[in-house]
Short mmCIF file of C-alpha atoms in Angstrom, two decimals:
data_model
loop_
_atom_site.label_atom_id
_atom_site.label_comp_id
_atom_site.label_asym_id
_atom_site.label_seq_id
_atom_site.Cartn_x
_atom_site.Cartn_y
_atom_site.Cartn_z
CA UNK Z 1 57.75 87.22 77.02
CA UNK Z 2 59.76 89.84 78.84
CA UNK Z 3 63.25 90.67 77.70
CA UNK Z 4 65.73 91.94 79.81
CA UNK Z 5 69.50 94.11 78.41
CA UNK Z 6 72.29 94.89 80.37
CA UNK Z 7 73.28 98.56 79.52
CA UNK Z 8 76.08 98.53 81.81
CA UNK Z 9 79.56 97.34 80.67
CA UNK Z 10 82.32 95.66 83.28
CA UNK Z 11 83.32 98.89 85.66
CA UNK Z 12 80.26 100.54 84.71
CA UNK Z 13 77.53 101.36 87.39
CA UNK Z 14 74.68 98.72 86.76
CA UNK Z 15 71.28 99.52 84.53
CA UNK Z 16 68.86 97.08 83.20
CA UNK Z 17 66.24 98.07 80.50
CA UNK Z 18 63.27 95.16 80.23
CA UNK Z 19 61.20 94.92 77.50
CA UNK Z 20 57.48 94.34 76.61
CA UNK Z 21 57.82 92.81 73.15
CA UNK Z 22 55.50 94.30 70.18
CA UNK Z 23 54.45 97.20 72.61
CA UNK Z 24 57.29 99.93 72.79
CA UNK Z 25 57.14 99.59 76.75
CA UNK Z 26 60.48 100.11 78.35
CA UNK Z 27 61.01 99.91 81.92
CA UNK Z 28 64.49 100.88 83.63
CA UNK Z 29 65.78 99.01 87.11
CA UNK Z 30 68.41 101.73 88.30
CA UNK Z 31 70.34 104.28 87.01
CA UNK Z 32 73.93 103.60 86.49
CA UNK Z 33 76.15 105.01 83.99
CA UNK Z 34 74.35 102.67 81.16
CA UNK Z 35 76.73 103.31 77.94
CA UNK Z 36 74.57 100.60 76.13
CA UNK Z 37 71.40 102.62 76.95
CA UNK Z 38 70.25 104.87 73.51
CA UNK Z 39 68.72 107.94 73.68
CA UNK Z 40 65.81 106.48 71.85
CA UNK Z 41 64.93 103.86 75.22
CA UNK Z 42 65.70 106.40 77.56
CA UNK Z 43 62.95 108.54 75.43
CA UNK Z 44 60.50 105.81 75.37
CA UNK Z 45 60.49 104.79 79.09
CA UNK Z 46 57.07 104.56 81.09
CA UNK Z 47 58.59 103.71 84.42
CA UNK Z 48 61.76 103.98 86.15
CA UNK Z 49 62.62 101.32 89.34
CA UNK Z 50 65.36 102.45 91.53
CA UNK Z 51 66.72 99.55 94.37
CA UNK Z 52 68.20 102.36 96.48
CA UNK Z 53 69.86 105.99 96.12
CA UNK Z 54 73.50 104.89 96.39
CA UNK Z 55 75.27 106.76 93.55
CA UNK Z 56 76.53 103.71 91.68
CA UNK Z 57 72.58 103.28 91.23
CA UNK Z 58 71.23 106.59 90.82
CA UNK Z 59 74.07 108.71 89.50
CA UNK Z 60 72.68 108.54 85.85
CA UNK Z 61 69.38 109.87 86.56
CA UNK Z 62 69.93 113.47 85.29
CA UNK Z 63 71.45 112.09 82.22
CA UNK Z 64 68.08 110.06 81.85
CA UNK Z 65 65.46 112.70 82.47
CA UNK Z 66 67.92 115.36 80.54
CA UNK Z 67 66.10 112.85 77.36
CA UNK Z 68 62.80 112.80 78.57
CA UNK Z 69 61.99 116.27 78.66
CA UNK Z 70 59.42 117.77 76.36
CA UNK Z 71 58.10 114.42 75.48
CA UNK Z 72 54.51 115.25 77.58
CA UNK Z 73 54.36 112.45 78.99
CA UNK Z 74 53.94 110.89 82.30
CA UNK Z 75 57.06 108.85 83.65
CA UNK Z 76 56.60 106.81 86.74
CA UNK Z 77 59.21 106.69 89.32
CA UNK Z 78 59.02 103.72 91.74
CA UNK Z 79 62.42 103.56 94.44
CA UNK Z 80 62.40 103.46 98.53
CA UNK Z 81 61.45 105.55 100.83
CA UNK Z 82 62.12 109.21 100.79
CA UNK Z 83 62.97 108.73 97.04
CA UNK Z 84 59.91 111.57 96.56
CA UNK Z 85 62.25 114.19 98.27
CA UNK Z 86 65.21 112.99 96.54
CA UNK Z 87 63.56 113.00 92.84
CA UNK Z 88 62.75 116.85 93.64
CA UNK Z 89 66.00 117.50 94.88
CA UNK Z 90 67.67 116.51 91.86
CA UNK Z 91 65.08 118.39 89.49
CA UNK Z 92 64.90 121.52 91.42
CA UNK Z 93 68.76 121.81 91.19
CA UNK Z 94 68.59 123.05 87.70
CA UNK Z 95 67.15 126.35 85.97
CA UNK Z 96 63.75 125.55 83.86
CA UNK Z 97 62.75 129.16 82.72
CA UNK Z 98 62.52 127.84 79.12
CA UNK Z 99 60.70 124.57 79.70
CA UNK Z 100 56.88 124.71 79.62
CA UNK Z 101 54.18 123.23 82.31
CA UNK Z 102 52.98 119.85 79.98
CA UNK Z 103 56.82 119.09 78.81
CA UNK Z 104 56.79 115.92 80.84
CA UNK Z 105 54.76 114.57 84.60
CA UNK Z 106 56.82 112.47 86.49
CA UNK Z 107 54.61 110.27 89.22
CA UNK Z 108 56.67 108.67 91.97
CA UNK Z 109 55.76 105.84 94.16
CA UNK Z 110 57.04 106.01 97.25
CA UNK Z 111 57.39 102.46 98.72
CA UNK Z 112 56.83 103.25 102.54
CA UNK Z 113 55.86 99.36 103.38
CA UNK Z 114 54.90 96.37 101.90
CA UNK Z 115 51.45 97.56 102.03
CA UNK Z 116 51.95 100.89 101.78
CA UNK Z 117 53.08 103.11 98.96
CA UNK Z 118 52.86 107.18 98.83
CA UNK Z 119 52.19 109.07 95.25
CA UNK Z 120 53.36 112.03 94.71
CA UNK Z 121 53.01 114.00 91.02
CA UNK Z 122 55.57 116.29 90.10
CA UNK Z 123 55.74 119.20 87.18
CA UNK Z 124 57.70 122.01 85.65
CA UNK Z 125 59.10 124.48 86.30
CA UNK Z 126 58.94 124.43 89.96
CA UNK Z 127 59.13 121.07 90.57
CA UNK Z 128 57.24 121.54 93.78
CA UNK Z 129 55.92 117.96 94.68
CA UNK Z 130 52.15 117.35 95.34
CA UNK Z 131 51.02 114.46 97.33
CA UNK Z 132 48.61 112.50 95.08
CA UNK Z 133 47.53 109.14 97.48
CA UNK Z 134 48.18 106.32 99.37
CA UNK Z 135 47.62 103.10 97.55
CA UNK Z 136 48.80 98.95 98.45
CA UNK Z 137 50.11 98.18 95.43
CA UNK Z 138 53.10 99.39 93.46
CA UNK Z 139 52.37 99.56 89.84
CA UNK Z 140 51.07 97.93 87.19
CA UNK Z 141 49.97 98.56 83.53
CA UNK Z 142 47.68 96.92 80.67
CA UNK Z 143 50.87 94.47 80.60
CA UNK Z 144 52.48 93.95 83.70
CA UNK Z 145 52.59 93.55 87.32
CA UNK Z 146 55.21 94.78 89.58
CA UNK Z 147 55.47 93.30 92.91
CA UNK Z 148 59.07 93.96 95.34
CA UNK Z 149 60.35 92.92 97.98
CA UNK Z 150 62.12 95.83 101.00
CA UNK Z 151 65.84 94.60 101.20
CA UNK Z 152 68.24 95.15 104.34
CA UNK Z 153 71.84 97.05 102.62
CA UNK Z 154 72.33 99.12 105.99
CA UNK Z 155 69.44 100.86 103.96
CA UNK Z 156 66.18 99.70 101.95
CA UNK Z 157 67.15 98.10 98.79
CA UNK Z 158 64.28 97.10 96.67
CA UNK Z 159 63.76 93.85 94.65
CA UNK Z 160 61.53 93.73 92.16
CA UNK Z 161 59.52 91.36 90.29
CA UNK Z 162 58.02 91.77 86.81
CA UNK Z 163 54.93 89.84 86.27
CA UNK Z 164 53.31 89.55 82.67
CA UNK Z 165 49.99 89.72 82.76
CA UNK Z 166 48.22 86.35 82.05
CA UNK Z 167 47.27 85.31 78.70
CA UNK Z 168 44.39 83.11 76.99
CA UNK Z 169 44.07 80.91 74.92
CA UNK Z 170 40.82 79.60 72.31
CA UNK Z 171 41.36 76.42 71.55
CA UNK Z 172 39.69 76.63 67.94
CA UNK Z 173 39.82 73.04 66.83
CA UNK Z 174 37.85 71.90 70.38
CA UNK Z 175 35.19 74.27 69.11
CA UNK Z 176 32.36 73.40 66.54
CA UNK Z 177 30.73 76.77 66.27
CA UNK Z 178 31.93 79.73 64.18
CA UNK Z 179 34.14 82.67 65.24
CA UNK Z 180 32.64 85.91 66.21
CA UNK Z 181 32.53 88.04 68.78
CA UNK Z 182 31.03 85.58 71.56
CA UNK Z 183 34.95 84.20 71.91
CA UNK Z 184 36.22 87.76 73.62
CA UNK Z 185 33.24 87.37 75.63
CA UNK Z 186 33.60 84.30 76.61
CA UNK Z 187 37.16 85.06 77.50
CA UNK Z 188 36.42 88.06 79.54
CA UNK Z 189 33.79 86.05 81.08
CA UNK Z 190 36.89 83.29 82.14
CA UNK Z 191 39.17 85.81 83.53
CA UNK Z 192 36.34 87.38 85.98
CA UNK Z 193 35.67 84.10 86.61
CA UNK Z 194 31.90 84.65 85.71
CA UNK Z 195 31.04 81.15 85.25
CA UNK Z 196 27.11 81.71 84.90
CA UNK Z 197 27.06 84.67 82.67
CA UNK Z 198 25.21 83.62 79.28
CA UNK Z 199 26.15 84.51 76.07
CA UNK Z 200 24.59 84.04 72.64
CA UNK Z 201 26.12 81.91 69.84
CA UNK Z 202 24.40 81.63 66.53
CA UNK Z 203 21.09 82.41 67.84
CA UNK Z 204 21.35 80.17 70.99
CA UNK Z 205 22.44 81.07 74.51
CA UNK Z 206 24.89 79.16 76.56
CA UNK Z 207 26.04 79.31 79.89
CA UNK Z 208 29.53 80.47 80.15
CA UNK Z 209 30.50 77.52 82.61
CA UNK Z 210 29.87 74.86 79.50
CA UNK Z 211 32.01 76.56 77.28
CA UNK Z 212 35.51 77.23 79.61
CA UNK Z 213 36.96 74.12 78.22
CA UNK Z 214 37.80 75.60 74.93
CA UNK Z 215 39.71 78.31 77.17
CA UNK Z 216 43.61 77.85 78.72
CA UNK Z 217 45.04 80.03 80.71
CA UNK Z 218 48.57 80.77 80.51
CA UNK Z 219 50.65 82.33 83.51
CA UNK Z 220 52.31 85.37 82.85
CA UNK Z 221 56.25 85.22 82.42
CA UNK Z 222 58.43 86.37 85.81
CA UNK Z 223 61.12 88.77 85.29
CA UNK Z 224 63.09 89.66 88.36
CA UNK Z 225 65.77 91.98 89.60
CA UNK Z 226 67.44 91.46 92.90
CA UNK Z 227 70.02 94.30 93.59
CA UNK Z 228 71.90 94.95 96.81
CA UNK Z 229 71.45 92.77 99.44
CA UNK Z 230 73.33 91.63 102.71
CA UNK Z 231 73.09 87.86 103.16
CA UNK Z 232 71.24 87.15 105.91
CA UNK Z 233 67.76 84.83 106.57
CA UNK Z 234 65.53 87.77 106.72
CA UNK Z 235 66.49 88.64 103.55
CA UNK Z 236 66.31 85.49 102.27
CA UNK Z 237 62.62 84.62 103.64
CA UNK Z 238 61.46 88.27 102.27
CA UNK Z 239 63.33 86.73 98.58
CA UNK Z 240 61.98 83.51 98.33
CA UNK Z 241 58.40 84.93 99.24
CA UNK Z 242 58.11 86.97 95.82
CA UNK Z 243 60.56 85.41 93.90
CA UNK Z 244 59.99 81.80 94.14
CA UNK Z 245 59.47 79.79 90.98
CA UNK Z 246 60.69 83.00 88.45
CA UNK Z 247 61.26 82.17 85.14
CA UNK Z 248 64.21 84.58 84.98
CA UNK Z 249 66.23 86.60 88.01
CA UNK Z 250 69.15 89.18 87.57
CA UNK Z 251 70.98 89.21 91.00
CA UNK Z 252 73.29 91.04 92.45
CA UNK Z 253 76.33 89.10 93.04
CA UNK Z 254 79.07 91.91 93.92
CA UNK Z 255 81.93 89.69 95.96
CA UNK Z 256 83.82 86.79 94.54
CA UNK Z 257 83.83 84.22 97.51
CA UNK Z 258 87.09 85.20 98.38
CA UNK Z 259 86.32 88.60 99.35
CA UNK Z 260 82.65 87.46 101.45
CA UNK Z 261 84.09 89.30 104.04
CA UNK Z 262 84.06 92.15 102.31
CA UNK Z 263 80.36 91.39 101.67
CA UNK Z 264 79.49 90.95 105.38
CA UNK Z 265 81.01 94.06 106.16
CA UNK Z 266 79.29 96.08 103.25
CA UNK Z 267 75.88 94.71 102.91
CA UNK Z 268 76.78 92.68 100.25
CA UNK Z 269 76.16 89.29 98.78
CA UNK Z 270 78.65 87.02 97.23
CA UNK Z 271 79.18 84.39 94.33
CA UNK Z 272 77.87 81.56 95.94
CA UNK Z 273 75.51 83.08 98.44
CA UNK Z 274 73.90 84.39 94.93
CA UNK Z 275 73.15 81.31 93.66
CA UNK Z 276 72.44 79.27 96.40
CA UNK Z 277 69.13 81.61 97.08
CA UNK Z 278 68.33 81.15 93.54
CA UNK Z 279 68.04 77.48 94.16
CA UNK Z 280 66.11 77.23 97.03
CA UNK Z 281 63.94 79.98 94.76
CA UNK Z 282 63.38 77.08 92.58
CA UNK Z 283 63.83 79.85 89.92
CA UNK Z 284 64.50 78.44 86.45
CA UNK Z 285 67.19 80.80 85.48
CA UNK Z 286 69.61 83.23 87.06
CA UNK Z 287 72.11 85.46 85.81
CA UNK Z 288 74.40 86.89 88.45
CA UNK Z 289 75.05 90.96 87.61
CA UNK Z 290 76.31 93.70 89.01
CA UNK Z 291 80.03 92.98 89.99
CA UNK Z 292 83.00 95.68 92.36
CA UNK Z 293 84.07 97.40 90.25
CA UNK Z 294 87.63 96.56 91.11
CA UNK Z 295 87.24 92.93 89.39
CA UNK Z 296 88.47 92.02 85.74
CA UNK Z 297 87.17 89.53 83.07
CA UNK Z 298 88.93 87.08 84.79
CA UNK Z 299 87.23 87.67 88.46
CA UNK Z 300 83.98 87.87 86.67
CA UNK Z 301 85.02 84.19 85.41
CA UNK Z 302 85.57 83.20 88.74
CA UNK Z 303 82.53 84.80 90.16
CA UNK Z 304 79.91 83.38 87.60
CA UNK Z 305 81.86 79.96 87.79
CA UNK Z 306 81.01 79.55 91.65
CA UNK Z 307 77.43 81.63 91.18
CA UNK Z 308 76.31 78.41 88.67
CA UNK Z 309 78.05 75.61 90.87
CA UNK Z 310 75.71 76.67 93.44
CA UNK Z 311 72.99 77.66 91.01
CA UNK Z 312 72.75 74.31 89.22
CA UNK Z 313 75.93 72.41 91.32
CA UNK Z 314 77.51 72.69 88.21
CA UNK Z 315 80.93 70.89 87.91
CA UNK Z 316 83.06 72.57 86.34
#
């Protein structure tokens, strides 16, 4: 199952590192001043997912990349449009005379449109991107599946969803025949869906279709994060369209309800604005994040108190 941290403290610019258990995958959503964040995940990071270039999100990139170089290794960069342009900006603003050609690829995926996303590759010392392609999706790797939706904060602001890939499962006490190699066929022959491919067990063949009963599948877990957002219904239609049903959602939830004018005006949302989306997601659990800075413990109280009563029309 997917793990999400908060790296940011209270009056720290937000960061969120998710985890692929067992694997040593790390994936970042923004780039905020992170405190919590070690070196160590910053080193061992395979993608980066920036909402939008606001410097309360992106600020903390240098001091991110400043640990990734020399590793050799490719670092995806997902984040709105133009976010090629401002990647290379940022790199090409410091001297690299000492740092060689294979100390580090970063790939970023430009998200133009929900069907459309630009890759561009970009290398030392010059820095000088290179368009790669145009592909409709916007990543995915041997464990998950990242799907987004394009936000309205007076500027694209990108949600994302995390989707592990599914699992399945033998059921070995259904079965009366021996283990061996004909179960990873079997399964590869479920997940294609290849219900008439044969396959040999102890000397006899059998149709793939008569065996899929010893075979569950099991949906992948749903991880997302929702960052800045204005409430309004487009929003909300493009939210409940990739997030519906989540197992878990971080969402931005910047006002107390007090201040939703403030949120109108800024592009914001608000406490209970947060978590009334969350329930008509159907999700099954939310944790409101990123808060003004101006707030203390006691606002963020008051803001997760009226988040939750709309959330789950708690009480209290």
């Amino acid at each position: 199952m997917l793990q999400a941290e908060i790296k940011s403290l209270l009056k720290e610019d937000i960061s969120i590192l998710i985890k692929v258990p067992n694997s040593g995958k790390h994936y970042l959503c923004d780039c905020g001043e992170a405190s919590l964040l070690t070196v160590k995940e910053a080193q061992t990071l395979s993608a980066i997912f920036i909402s939008h270039t606001h410097i309360d999100h992106f600020a903390n990139f240098d001091g991110i990349f400043r640990h990734q170089i020399g590793s050799g290794e490719k670092v995806v960069i997902c984040g709105p449009k133009n976010i090629h342009q401002q990647i290379e900006a940022r790199l090409k603003s410091y001297t690299w005379n000492l740092i060689a050609e294979n100390a580090i690829e970063y790939e970023v995926h430009e998200i133009v449109s929900k069907e459309e996303i630009n890759v561009y590759s970009l290398r030392p010392p010059y820095w000088t991107q290179e368009f790669v392609k145009t592909q409709n999706f916007l990543f995915e790797d041997e464990y998950v599946h990242v799907d987004f939706a394009i936000l309205d904060h007076k500027t694209d602001s990108i949600a994302y969803l995390f989707k592990e890939k599914d699992s399945v499962t033998f059921h070995e006490n259904a079965s009366d025949f021996k283990k061996g190699k004909w179960i990873s066929e079997l399964k590869t022959a479920f997940e294609s869906n290849d219900a008439d491919k044969e396959i040999e067990i102890a000397g006899t063949l059998y149709k793939t279709s008569d065996l899929f009963h010893l075979l569950t599948r099991n949906e992948g877990y749903k991880l997302g994060v929702i960052m800045d957002h204005a409430v309004d219904e487009d929003n909300y239609q493009k939210i409940k369209t990739v997030f519906n049903q989540a197992d878990m959602v971080y969402i931005e939830t910047f006002y107390k309800d007090t201040d939703q004018e403030f949120a109108k005006i800024n592009y914001h949302s608000f406490a209970s604005a947060s978590g009334k989306i969350m329930k008509d997601c159907k999700v099954k659990e939310a944790i409101p994040i990123h808060f003004s800075r101006r707030y203390t413990e006691n606002d963020q109280q008051e803001i997760e108190t009226a988040f939750y009563k709309a959330f789950r029309n708690d009480k209290n």
